[in-house]
Coordinates of C-alpha atoms and ligand atoms in Angstrom, one line a residue:
X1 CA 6.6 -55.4 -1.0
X2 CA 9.6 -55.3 1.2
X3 CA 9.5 -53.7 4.6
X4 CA 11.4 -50.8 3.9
X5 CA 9.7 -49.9 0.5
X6 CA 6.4 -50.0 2.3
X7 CA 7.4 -47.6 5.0
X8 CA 8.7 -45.5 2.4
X9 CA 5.2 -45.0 0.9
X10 CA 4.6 -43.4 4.9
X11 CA 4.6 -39.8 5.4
X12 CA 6.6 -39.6 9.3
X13 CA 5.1 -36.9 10.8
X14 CA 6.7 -37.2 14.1
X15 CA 10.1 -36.9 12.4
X16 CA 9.3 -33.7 10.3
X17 CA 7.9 -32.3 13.3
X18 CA 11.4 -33.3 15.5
X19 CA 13.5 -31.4 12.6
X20 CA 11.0 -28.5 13.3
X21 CA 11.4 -27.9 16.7
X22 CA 15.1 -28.6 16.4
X23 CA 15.3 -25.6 13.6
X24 CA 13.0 -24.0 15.7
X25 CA 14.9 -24.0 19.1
X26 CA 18.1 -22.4 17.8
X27 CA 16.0 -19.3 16.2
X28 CA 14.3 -18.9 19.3
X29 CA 17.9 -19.0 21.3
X30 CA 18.9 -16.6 19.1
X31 CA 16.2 -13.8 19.5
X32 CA 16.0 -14.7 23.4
X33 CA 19.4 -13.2 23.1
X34 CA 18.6 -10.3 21.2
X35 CA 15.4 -9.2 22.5
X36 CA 16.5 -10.0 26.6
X37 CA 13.4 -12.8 26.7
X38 CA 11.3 -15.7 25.7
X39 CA 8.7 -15.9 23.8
X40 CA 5.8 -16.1 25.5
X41 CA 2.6 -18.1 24.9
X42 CA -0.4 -17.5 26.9
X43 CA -2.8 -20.9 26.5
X44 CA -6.3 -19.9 28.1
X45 CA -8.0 -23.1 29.6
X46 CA -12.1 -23.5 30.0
X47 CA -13.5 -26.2 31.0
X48 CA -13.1 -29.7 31.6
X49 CA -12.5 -31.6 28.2
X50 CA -10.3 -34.9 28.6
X51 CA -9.3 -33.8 25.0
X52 CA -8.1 -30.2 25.6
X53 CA -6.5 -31.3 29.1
X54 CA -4.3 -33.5 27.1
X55 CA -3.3 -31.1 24.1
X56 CA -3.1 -28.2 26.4
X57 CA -0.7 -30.3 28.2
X58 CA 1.2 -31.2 25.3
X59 CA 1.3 -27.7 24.2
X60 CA 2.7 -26.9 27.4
X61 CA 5.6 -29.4 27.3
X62 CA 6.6 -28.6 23.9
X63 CA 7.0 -25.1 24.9
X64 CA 8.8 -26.0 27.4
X65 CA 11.3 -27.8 24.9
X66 CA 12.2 -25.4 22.5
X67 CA 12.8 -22.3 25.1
X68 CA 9.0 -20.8 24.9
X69 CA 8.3 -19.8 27.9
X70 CA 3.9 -20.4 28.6
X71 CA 1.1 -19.3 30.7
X72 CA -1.3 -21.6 31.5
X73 CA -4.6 -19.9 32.6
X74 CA -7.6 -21.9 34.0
X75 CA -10.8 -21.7 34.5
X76 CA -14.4 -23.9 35.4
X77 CA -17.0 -24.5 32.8
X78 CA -19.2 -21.6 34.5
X79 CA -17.0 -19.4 33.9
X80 CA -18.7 -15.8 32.5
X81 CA -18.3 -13.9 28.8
X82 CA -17.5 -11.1 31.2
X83 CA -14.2 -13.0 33.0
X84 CA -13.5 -14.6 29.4
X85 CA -13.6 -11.3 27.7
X86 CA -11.3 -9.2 30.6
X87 CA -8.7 -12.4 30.1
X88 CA -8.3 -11.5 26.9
X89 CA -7.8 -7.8 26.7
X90 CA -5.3 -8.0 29.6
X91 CA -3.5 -10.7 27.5
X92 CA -3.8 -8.4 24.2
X93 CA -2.0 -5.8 26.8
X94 CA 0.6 -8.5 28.2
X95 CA 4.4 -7.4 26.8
X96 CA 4.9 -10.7 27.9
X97 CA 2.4 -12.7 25.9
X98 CA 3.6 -12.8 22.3
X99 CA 0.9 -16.0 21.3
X100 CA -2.6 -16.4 22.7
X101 CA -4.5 -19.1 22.1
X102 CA -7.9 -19.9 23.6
X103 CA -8.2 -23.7 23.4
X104 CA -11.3 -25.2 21.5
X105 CA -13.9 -26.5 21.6
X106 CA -15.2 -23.8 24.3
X107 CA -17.9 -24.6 26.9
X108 CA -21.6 -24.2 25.0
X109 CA -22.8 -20.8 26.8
X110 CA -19.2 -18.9 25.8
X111 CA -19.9 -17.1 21.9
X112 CA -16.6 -18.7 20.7
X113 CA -16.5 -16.2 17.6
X114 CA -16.8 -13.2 19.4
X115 CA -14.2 -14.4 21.8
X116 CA -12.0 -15.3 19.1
X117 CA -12.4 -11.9 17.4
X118 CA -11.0 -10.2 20.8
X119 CA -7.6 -11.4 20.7
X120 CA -5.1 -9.1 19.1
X121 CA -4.5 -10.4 15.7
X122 CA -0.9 -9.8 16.5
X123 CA -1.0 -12.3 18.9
X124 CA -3.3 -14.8 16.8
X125 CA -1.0 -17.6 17.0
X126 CA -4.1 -19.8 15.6
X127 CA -4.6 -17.8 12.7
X128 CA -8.3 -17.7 13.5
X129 CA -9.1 -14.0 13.4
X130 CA -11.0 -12.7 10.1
X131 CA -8.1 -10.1 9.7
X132 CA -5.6 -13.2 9.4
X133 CA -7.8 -15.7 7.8
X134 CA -8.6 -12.0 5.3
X135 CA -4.5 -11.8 5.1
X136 CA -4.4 -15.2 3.9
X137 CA -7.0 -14.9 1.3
X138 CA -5.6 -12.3 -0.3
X139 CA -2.0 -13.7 0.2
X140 CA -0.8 -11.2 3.1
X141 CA 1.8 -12.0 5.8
X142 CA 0.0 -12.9 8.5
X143 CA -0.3 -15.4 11.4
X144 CA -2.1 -18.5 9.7
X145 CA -3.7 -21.9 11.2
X146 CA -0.9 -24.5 12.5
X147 CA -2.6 -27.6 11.0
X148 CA -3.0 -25.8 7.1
X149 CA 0.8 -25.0 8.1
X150 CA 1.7 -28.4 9.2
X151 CA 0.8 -29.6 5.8
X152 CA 2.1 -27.6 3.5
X153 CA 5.6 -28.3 5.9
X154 CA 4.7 -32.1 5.2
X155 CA 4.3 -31.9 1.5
X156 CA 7.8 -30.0 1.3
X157 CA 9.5 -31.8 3.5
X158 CA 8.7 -35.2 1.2
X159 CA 9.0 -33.1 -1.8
X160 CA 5.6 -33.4 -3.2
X161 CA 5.6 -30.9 -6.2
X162 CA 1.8 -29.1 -6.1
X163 CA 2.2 -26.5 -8.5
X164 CA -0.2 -26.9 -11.7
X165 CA -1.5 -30.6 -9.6
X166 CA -4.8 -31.5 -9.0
X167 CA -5.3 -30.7 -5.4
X168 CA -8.5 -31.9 -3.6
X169 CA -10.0 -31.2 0.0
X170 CA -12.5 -32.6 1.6
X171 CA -13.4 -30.8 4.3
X172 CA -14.2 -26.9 4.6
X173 CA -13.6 -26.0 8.2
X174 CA -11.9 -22.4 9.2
X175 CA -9.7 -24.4 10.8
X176 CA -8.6 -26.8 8.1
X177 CA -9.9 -27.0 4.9
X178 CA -10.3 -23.5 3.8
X179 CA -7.2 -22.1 5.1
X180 CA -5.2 -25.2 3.7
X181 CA -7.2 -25.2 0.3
X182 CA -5.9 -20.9 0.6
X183 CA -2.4 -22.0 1.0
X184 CA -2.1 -24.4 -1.8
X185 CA -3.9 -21.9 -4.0
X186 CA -1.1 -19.7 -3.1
X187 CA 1.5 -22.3 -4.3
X188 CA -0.7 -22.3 -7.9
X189 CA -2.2 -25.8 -7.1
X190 CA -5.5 -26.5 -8.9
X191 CA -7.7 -27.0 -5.7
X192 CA -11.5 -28.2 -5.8
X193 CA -13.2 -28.4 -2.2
X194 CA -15.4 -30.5 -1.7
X195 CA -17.4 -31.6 1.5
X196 CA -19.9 -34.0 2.5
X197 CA -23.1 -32.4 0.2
X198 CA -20.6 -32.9 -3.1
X199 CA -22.2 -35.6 -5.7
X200 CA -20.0 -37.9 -6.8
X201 CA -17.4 -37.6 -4.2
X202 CA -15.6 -40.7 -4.9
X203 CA -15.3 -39.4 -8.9
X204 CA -14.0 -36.3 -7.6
X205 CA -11.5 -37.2 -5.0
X206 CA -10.3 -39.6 -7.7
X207 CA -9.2 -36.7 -9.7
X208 CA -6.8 -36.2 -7.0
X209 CA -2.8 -35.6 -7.6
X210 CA -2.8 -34.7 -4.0
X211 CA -5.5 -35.7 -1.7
X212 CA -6.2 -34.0 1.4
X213 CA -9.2 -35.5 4.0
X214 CA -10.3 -33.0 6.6
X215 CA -14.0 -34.1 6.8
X216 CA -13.8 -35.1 10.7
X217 CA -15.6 -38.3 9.6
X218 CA -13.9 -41.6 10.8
X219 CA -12.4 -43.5 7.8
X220 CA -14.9 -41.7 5.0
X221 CA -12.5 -41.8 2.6
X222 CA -12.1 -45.6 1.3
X223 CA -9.1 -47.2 -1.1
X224 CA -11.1 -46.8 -4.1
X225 CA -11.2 -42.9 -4.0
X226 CA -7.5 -42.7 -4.4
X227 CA -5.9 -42.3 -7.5
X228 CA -3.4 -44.8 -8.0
X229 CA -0.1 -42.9 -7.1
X230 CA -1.9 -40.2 -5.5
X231 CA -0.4 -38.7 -2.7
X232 CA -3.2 -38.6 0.9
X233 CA -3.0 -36.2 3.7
X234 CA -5.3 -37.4 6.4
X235 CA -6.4 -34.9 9.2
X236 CA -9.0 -36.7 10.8
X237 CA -8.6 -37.7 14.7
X238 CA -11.9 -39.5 15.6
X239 CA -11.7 -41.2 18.9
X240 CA -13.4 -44.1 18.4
X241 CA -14.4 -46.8 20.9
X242 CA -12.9 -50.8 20.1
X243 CA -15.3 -53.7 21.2
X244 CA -13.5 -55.0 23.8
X245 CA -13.6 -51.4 25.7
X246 CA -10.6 -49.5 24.4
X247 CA -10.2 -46.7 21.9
X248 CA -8.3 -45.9 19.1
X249 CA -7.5 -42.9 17.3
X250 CA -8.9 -43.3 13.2
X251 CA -8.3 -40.8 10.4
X252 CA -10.7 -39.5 7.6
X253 CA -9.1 -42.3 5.4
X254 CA -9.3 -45.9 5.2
X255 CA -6.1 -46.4 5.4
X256 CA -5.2 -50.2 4.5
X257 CA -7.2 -50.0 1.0
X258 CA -6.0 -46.2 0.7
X259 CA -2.5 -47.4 1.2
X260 CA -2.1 -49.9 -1.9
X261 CA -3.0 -46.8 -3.9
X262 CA -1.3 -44.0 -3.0
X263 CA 2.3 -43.1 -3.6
X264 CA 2.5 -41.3 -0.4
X265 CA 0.0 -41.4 2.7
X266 CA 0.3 -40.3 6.5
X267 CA -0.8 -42.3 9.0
X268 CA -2.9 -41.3 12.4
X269 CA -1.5 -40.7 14.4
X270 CA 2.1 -39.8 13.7
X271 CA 1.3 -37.7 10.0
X272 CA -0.7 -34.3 10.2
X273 CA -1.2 -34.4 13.9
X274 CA 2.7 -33.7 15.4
X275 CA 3.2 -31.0 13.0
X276 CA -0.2 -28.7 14.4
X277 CA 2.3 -28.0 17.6
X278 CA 5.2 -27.7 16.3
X279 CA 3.7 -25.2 13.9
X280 CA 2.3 -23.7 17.0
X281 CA 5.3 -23.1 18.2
X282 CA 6.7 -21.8 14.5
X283 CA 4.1 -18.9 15.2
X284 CA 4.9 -18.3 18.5
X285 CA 8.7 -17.3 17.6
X286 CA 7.4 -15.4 14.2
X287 CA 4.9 -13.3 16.7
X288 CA 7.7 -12.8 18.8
X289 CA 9.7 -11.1 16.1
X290 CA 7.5 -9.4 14.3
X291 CA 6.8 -7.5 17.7
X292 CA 9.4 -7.1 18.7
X293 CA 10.6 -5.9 15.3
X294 CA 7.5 -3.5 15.0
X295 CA 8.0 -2.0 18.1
X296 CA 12.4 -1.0 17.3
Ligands
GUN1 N1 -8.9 -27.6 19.5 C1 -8.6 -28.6 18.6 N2 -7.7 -28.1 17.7 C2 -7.4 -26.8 18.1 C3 -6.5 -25.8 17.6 O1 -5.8 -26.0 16.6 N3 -6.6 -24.6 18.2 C4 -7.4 -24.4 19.3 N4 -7.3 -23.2 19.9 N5 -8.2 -25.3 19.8 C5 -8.2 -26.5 19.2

């Protein structure tokens, strides 16, 4: 195949993501006027995760970019509950704080449900709070998780039609694969989950119209699960180490063999992962008006 017909068959996160924000930054411009200030995001810190450093940063930046104003709070490993638990109260309080997000994974001796279950669902801009995960269930407005969200913006963006399809996730995470398996449901997809204890695995992600691979398992998913002209969504972002000592980044999906099969497939990185901030930042705005709305 030709160059260009092959790159066709690639999902380009990093562009969807660039119309985002661009969309993005003239509604928030607009209610910066109207409501007399940013948005604000307040991105709680703990610990010292190379990982987290880096997205936190990133978060940060992108902010930045679209007129979000942040708050970056910091803290050591040993931090307490008790200091954890005061942060976020007086950021539920914060006029200024329209998003919190408390940046996973946290350090081992810090309950990161209960924590999780503190912050004002309001300000949930992760979606991760039972009342907005509940919201989502039952097909509420709510704030909902940025990667489920990134998807779904994926799939429209390239036009993939889901209603009445044969939708399959593997994967069953609160972060992933139940909310995204929710929001498909929603959009009268025919969704199976499935997860590494699911027999035949291969037979069923065959079945797949739309394949989605959020199993955190490095390359799990090989070419001969894919239906041929199946469309994949690959979450996974294992860093993996290379044998002459550097590292790559692999998906869920093998994606050389997965590629000659599918009709459309994103790559990692540059598919799911660009459109988790930029989604961040889509619920940072929408819990900036609906507060602002709720409180005229
Ligand atoms: N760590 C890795 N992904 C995420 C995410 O989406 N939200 C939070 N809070 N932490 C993470």
């Amino acid at each position: 195949m030709e160059q260009a017909v092959l790159s066709k068959k690639i999902i380009d996160g990093k562009q969807v993501a660039k119309d985002v924000r661009e969309e993005l930054k003239v509604q928030v411009e607009a209610a910066t006027a109207k409501y007399g200030r940013k948005p604000g995001l307040a991105v709680v810190l703990i610990g010292d995760n190379p990982a987290s450093h880096t997205y936190v940063k990133n978060k940060v930046t992108a902010c930045k970019n679209v007129g979000i104003e942040s708050f970056l709070l910091q803290y050591d490993k040993d931090v307490d509950e008790k200091t954890v638990v005061e942060i976020v109260q007086k950021l539920n309080q914060d006029p200024l704080v329209d998003g919190i997000l408390v940046q996973l994974p946290l350090p081992k001796h810090l309950p990161t449900q209960e924590i999780l279950a503190l912050i004002d669902p309001a300000k949930d801009v992760d979606g991760l709070t039972a009342i907005n995960l509940g919201r989502l269930a039952r097909g509420d407005e709510g704030l909902f998780p940025c990667t489920p969200l990134g998807i779904m913006r994926l799939l429209s963006a390239y036009k993939v039609p889901v209603k009445g399809k044969n939708v399959v996730v593997l994967g069953r995470s609160h972060l992933v694969g139940k909310p995204v398996a929710l929001m498909l449901l929603a959009q009268d997809a025919t969704v199976t989950i499935c997860h590494s204890k699911t027999a035949n695995l291969p037979e069923v992600c065959r079945q797949a119209d739309v394949l989605v691979a959020a199993c955190g398992q490095p390359e799990m998913v090989k070419g001969d699960w894919v239906k041929p002209g199946a469309v994949v969504i690959d979450v996974g972002t294992t860093r993996v180490e290379n044998a002459d000592g550097t590292s790559s980044l692999k998906g869920d999906v093998a994606f050389d063999a997965a590629f000659e099969n599918a009709s459309l497939i994103t790559p990692v990185p540059g598919g799911v992962g660009p459109m988790t901030i930029a989604m961040l930042l889509v619920n940072t705005q929408k819990s900036f008006e609906m507060r602002m709305q709720s409180r005229a």
